[in-house]
Short mmCIF file of C-alpha atoms in Angstrom, two decimals:
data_model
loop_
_atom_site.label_atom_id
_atom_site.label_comp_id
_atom_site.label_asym_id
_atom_site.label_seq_id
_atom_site.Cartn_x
_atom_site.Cartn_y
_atom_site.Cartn_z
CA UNK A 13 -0.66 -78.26 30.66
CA UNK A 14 0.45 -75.42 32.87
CA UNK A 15 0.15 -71.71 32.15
CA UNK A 16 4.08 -71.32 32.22
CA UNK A 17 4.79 -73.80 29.70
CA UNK A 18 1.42 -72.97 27.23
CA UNK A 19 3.40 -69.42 27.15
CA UNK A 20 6.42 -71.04 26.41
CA UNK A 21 5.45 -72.69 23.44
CA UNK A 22 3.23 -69.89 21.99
CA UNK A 23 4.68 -69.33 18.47
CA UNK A 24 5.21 -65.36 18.12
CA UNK A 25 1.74 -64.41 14.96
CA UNK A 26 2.29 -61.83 12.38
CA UNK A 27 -1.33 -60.94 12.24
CA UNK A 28 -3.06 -60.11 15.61
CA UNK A 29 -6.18 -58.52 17.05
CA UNK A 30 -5.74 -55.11 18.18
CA UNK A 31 -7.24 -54.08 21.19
CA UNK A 32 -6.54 -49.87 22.06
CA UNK A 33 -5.85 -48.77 25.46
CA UNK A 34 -6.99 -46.01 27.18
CA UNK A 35 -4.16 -44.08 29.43
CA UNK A 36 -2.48 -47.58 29.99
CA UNK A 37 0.55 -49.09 28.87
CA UNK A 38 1.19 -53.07 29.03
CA UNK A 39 4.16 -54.73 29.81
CA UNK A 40 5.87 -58.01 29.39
CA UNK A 41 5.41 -60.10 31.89
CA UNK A 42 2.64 -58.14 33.52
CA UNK A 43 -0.53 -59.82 34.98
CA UNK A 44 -3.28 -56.72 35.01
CA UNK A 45 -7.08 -56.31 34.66
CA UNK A 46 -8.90 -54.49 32.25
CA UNK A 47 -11.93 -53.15 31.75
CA UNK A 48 -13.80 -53.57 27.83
CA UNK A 49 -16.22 -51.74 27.35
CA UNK A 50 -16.30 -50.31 23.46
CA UNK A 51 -17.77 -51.96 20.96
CA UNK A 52 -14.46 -52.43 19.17
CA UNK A 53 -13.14 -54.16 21.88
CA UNK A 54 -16.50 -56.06 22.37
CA UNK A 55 -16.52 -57.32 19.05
CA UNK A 56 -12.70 -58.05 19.79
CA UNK A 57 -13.14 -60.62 22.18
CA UNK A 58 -16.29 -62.46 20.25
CA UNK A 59 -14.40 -63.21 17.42
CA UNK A 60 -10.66 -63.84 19.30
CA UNK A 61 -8.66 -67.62 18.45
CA UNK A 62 -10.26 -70.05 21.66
CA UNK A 63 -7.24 -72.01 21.49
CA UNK A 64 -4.38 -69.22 22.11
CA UNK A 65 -6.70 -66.35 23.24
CA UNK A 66 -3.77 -63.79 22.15
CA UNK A 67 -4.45 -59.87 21.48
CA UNK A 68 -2.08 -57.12 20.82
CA UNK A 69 -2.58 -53.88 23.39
CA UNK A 70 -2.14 -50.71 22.05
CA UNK A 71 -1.96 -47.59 23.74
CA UNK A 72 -3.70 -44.43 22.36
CA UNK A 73 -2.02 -40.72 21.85
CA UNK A 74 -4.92 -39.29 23.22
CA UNK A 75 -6.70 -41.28 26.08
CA UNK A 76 -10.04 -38.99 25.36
CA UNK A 77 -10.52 -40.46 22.33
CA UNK A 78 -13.54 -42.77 22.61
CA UNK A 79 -13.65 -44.22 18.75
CA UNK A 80 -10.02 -44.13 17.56
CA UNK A 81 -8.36 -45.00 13.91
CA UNK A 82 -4.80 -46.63 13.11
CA UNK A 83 -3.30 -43.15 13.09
CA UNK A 84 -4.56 -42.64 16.73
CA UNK A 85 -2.43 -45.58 18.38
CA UNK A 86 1.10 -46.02 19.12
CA UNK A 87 3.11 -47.98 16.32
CA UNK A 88 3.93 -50.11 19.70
CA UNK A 89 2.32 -52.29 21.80
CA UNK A 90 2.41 -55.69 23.45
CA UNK A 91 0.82 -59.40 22.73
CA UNK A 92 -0.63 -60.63 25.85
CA UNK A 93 -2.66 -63.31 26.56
CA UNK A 94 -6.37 -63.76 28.00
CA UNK A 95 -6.43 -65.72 31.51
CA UNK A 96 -9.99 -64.83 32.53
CA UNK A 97 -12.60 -63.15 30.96
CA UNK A 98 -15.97 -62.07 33.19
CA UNK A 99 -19.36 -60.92 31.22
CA UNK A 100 -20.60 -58.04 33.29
CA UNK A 101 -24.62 -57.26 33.74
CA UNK A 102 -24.49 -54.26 31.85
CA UNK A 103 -22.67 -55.66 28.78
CA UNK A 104 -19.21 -55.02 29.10
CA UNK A 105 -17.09 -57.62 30.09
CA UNK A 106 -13.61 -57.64 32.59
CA UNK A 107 -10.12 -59.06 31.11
CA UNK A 108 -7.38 -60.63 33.06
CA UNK A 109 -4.48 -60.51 30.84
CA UNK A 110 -0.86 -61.59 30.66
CA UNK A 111 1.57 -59.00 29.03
CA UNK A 112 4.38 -61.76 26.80
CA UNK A 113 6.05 -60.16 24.16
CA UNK A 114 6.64 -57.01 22.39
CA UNK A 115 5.65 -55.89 19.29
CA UNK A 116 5.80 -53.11 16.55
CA UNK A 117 2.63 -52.39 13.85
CA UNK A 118 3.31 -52.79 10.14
CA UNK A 119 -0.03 -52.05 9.26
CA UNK A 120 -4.02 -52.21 9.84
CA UNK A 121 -5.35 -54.91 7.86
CA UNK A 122 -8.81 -54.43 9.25
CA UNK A 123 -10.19 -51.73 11.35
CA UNK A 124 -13.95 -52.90 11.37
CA UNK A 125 -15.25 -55.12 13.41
CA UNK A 126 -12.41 -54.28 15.16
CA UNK A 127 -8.64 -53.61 14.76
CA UNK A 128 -6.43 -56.07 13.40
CA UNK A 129 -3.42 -55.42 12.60
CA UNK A 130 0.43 -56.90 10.68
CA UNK A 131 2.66 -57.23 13.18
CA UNK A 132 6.74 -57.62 13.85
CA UNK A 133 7.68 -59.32 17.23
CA UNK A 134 11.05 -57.54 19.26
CA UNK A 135 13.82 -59.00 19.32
CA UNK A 136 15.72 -58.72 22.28
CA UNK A 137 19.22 -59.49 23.75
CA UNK A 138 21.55 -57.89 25.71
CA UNK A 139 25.67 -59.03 26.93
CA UNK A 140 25.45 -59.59 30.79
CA UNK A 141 28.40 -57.04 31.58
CA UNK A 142 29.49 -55.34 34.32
CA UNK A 143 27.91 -52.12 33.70
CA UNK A 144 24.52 -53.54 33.04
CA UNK A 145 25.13 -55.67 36.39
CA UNK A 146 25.67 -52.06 38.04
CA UNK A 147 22.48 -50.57 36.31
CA UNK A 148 20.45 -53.73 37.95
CA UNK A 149 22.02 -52.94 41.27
CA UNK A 150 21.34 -49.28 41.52
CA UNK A 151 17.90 -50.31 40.14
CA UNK A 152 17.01 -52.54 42.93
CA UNK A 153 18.24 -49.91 45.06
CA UNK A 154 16.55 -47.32 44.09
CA UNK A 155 13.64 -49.25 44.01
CA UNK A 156 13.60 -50.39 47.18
CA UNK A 157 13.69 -46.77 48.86
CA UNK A 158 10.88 -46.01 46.62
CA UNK A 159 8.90 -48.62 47.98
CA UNK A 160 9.76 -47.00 51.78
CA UNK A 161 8.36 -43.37 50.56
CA UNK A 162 5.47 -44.82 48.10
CA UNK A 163 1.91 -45.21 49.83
CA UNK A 164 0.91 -47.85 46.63
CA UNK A 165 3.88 -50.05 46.51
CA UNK A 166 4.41 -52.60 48.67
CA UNK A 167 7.21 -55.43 50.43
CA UNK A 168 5.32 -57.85 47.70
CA UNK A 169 6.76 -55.89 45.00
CA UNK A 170 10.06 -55.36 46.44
CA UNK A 171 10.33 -59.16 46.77
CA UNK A 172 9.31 -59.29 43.26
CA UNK A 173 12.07 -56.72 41.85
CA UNK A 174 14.78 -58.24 44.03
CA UNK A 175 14.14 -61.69 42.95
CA UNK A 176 13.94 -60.69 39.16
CA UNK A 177 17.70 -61.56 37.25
CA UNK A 178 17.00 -60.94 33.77
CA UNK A 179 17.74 -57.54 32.68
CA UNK A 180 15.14 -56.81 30.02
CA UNK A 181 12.59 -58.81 32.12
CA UNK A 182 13.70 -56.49 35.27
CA UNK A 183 12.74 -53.23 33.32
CA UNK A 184 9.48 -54.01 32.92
CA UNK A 185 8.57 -55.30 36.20
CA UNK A 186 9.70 -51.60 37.61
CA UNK A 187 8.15 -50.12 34.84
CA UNK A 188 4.70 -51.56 35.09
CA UNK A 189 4.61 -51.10 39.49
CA UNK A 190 6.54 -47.55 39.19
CA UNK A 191 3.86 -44.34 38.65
CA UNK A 192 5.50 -43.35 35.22
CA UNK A 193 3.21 -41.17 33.41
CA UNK A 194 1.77 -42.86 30.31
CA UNK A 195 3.93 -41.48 28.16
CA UNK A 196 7.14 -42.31 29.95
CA UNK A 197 5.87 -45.79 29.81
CA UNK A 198 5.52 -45.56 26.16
CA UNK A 199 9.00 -44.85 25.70
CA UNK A 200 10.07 -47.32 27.86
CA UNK A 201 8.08 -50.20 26.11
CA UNK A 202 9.16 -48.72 22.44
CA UNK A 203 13.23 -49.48 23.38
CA UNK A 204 14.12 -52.89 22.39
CA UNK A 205 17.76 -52.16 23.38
CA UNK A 206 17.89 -54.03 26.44
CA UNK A 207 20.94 -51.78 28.13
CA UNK A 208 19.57 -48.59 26.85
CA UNK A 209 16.28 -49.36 28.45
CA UNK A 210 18.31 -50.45 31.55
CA UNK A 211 19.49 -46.61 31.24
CA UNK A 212 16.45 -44.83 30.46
CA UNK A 213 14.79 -46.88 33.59
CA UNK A 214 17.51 -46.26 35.69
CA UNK A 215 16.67 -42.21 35.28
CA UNK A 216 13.24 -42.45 35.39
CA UNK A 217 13.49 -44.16 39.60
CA UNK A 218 16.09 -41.67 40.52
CA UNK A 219 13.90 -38.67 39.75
CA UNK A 220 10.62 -40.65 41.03
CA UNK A 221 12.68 -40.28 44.26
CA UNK A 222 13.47 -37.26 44.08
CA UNK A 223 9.89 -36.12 44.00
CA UNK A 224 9.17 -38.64 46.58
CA UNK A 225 11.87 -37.43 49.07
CA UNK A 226 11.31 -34.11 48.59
CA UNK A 227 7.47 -34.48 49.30
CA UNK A 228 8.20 -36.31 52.33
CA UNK A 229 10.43 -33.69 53.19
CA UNK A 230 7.46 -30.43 52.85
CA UNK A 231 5.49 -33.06 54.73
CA UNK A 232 7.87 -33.50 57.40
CA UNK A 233 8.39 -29.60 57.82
CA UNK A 234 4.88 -28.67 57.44
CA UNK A 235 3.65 -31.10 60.34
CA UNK A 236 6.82 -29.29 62.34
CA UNK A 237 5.46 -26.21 62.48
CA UNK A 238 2.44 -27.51 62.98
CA UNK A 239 3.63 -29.33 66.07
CA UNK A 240 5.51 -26.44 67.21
CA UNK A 241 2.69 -24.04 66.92
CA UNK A 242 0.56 -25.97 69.12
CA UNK A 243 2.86 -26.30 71.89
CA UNK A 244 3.82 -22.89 72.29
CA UNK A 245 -0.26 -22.15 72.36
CA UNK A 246 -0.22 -24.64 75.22
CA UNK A 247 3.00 -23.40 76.83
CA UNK A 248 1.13 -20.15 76.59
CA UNK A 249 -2.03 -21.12 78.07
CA UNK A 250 -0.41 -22.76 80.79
CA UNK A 251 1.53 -19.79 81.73
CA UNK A 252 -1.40 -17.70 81.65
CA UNK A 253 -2.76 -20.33 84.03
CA UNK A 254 0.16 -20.01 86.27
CA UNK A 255 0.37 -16.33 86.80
CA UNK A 256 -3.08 -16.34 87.04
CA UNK A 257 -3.12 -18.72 90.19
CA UNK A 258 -0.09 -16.49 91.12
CA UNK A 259 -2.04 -13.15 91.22
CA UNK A 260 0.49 -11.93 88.23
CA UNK A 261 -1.84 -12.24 85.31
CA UNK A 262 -3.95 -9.19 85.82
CA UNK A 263 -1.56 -6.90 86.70
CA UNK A 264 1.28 -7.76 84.97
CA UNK A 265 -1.52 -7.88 81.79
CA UNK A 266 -3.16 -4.10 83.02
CA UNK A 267 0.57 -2.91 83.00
CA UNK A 268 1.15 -3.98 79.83
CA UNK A 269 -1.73 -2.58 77.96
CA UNK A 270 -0.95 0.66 79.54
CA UNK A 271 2.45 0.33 78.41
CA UNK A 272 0.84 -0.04 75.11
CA UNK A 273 -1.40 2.65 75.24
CA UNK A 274 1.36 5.74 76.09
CA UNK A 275 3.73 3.79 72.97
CA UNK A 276 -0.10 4.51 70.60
CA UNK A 277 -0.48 8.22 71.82
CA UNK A 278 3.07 9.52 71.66
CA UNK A 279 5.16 10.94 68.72
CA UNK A 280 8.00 9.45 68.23
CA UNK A 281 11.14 9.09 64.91
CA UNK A 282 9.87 5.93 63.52
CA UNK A 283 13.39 3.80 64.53
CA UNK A 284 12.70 5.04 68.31
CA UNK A 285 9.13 3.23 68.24
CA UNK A 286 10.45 -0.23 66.45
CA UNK A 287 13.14 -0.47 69.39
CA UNK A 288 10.33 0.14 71.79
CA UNK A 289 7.62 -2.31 70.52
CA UNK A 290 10.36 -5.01 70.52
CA UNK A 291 11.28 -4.31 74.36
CA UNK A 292 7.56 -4.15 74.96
CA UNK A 293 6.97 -7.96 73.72
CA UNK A 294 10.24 -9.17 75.04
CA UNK A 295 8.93 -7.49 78.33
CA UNK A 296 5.00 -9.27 78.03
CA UNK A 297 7.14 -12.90 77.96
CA UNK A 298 9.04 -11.99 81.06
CA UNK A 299 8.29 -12.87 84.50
CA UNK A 300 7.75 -9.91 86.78
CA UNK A 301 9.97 -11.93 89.29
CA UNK A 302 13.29 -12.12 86.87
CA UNK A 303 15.86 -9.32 87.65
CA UNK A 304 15.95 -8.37 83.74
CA UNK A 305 12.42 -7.30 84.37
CA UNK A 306 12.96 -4.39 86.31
CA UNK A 307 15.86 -3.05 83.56
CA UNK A 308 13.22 -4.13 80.64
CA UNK A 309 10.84 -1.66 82.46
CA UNK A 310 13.16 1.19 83.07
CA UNK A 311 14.44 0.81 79.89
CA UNK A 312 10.72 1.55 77.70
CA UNK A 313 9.94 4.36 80.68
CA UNK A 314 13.14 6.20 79.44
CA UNK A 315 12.36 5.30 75.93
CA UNK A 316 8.09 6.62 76.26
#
């Protein structure tokens, strides 16, 4: 039997074994590795059904936490199912799971040897209309300039999102590929309202471009002036070069520090001075050859 149609005929439990999360959040739909390490989790995984090889996935509040109760996880979280499962050398073992359905705790009806817990499966619909058509299309979108300005994304994932129809099923693609923070992801996976999801998804992209843009943008500008500060040093250098292989370098450079030198020792209103420092650079950029040179000069001489 294939994998598609096993989940297909996978009757929704009541009771399931709870495995807590650390700074993750599952998805429907999602195909992602994890990492077991706890003895919790351990004991977990000994003791899981063979035949449907289905946990529930809990994120915790507090992602430090290394030995958290029933009060320390999310009320939701999502049944997924085991694909692989690799025993590591030093004891822990490596998960590839499938994120299927969603799913809100009633209550812990065993904590030790590890979680299990009463569970109520989602229900979810949602009226194909032509708003939520919109919010799909602006999703996509967005998406898809996110994927042009994201280093981690890439055209696999865009292929993915564009090829995805069903709403609800659409939200949680994004949602698991998108860098939400944890807790954003949380509240995403707690809305069962298929359109208001839609909404609160829709949000969360346009401001994760924002950020994106305007990083790209500091980028852009920083590496500008970076650019443009290393051509005017080698503009400069080369002109130094020039003048120098013109017999102007020395000269012009002596008369300028002279120039300097009288503007250091005199006394002069404080106004008087700032006009005279500015002629004096404007003058240490000119060539002695251009006609405004000569006026430039005369002009500080009057001025000293």
């Amino acid at each position: 039997m294939s994998q598609k149609s096993e989940i297909d005929e996978i009757t929704l439990s009541e009771v399931l074994p709870i495995m807590p999360l650390r700074n993750t959040v599952v998805f429907p739909h999602q195909v992602i590795p994890l990492a077991v390490g706890r003895e919790k989790s351990l004991n977990l995984l000994k003791l899981v059904d063979e035949e449907s090889k289905i946990i529930g996935l809990v994120s915790q509040k507090d992602g430090n936490l290394e030995e958290p109760k029933g009060d320390d996880l999310y009320q939701w979280g999502t049944a997924a199912m085991i694909l692989k499962k690799f025993k590591m050398p030093d004891g822990s073992e490596q998960l590839i799971v499938q994120g299927m359905y969603r799913f809100k705790v009633l209550s812990f009806s065993q904590i030790e040897p590890h979680f299990e817990a009463t569970v109520l499966p989602a229900q979810e619909s949602v009226t194909q209309t032509v708003e939520v058509e919109a919010l799909m299309n602006n999703m996509k979108m967005l998406f898809q300039k996110i994927v042009d300005l994201s280093p981690y994304l890439t055209g696999e994932h865009r292929v993915l999102v564009l090829n995805t129809e069903d709403p609800g099923k659409l939200t949680d693609v994004i949602a698991s590929q998108v860098n939400f923070s944890v807790n954003e992801k949380q509240q995403i996976l707690e809305i069962t309202d298929v359109k208001q999801r839609l909404e609160k998804v829709h949000y969360l992209l346009n401001k994760e471009l924002q950020v994106l843009e305007l990083g790209s943008k500091i980028q852009s500008e920083v590496q500008g002036e970076l650019n443009k500060t290393q051509r005017h040093y080698y503009l400069r250098e080369q002109l130094k070069a020039i003048k120098k292989e013109l017999g102007e370098f020395e000269d012009e450079s002596t008369e300028i520090e002279e120039l300097r030198e009288k503007l250091k020792e005199l006394k002069m209103p404080a106004e008087v001075r700032k006009v005279a420092e500015k002629e004096l650079n404007r003058l240490a950029k000119m060539s002695p050859m251009a006609s405004e040179y000569t006026v430039a000069r005369t002009y500080i001489d009057w001025l000293l």
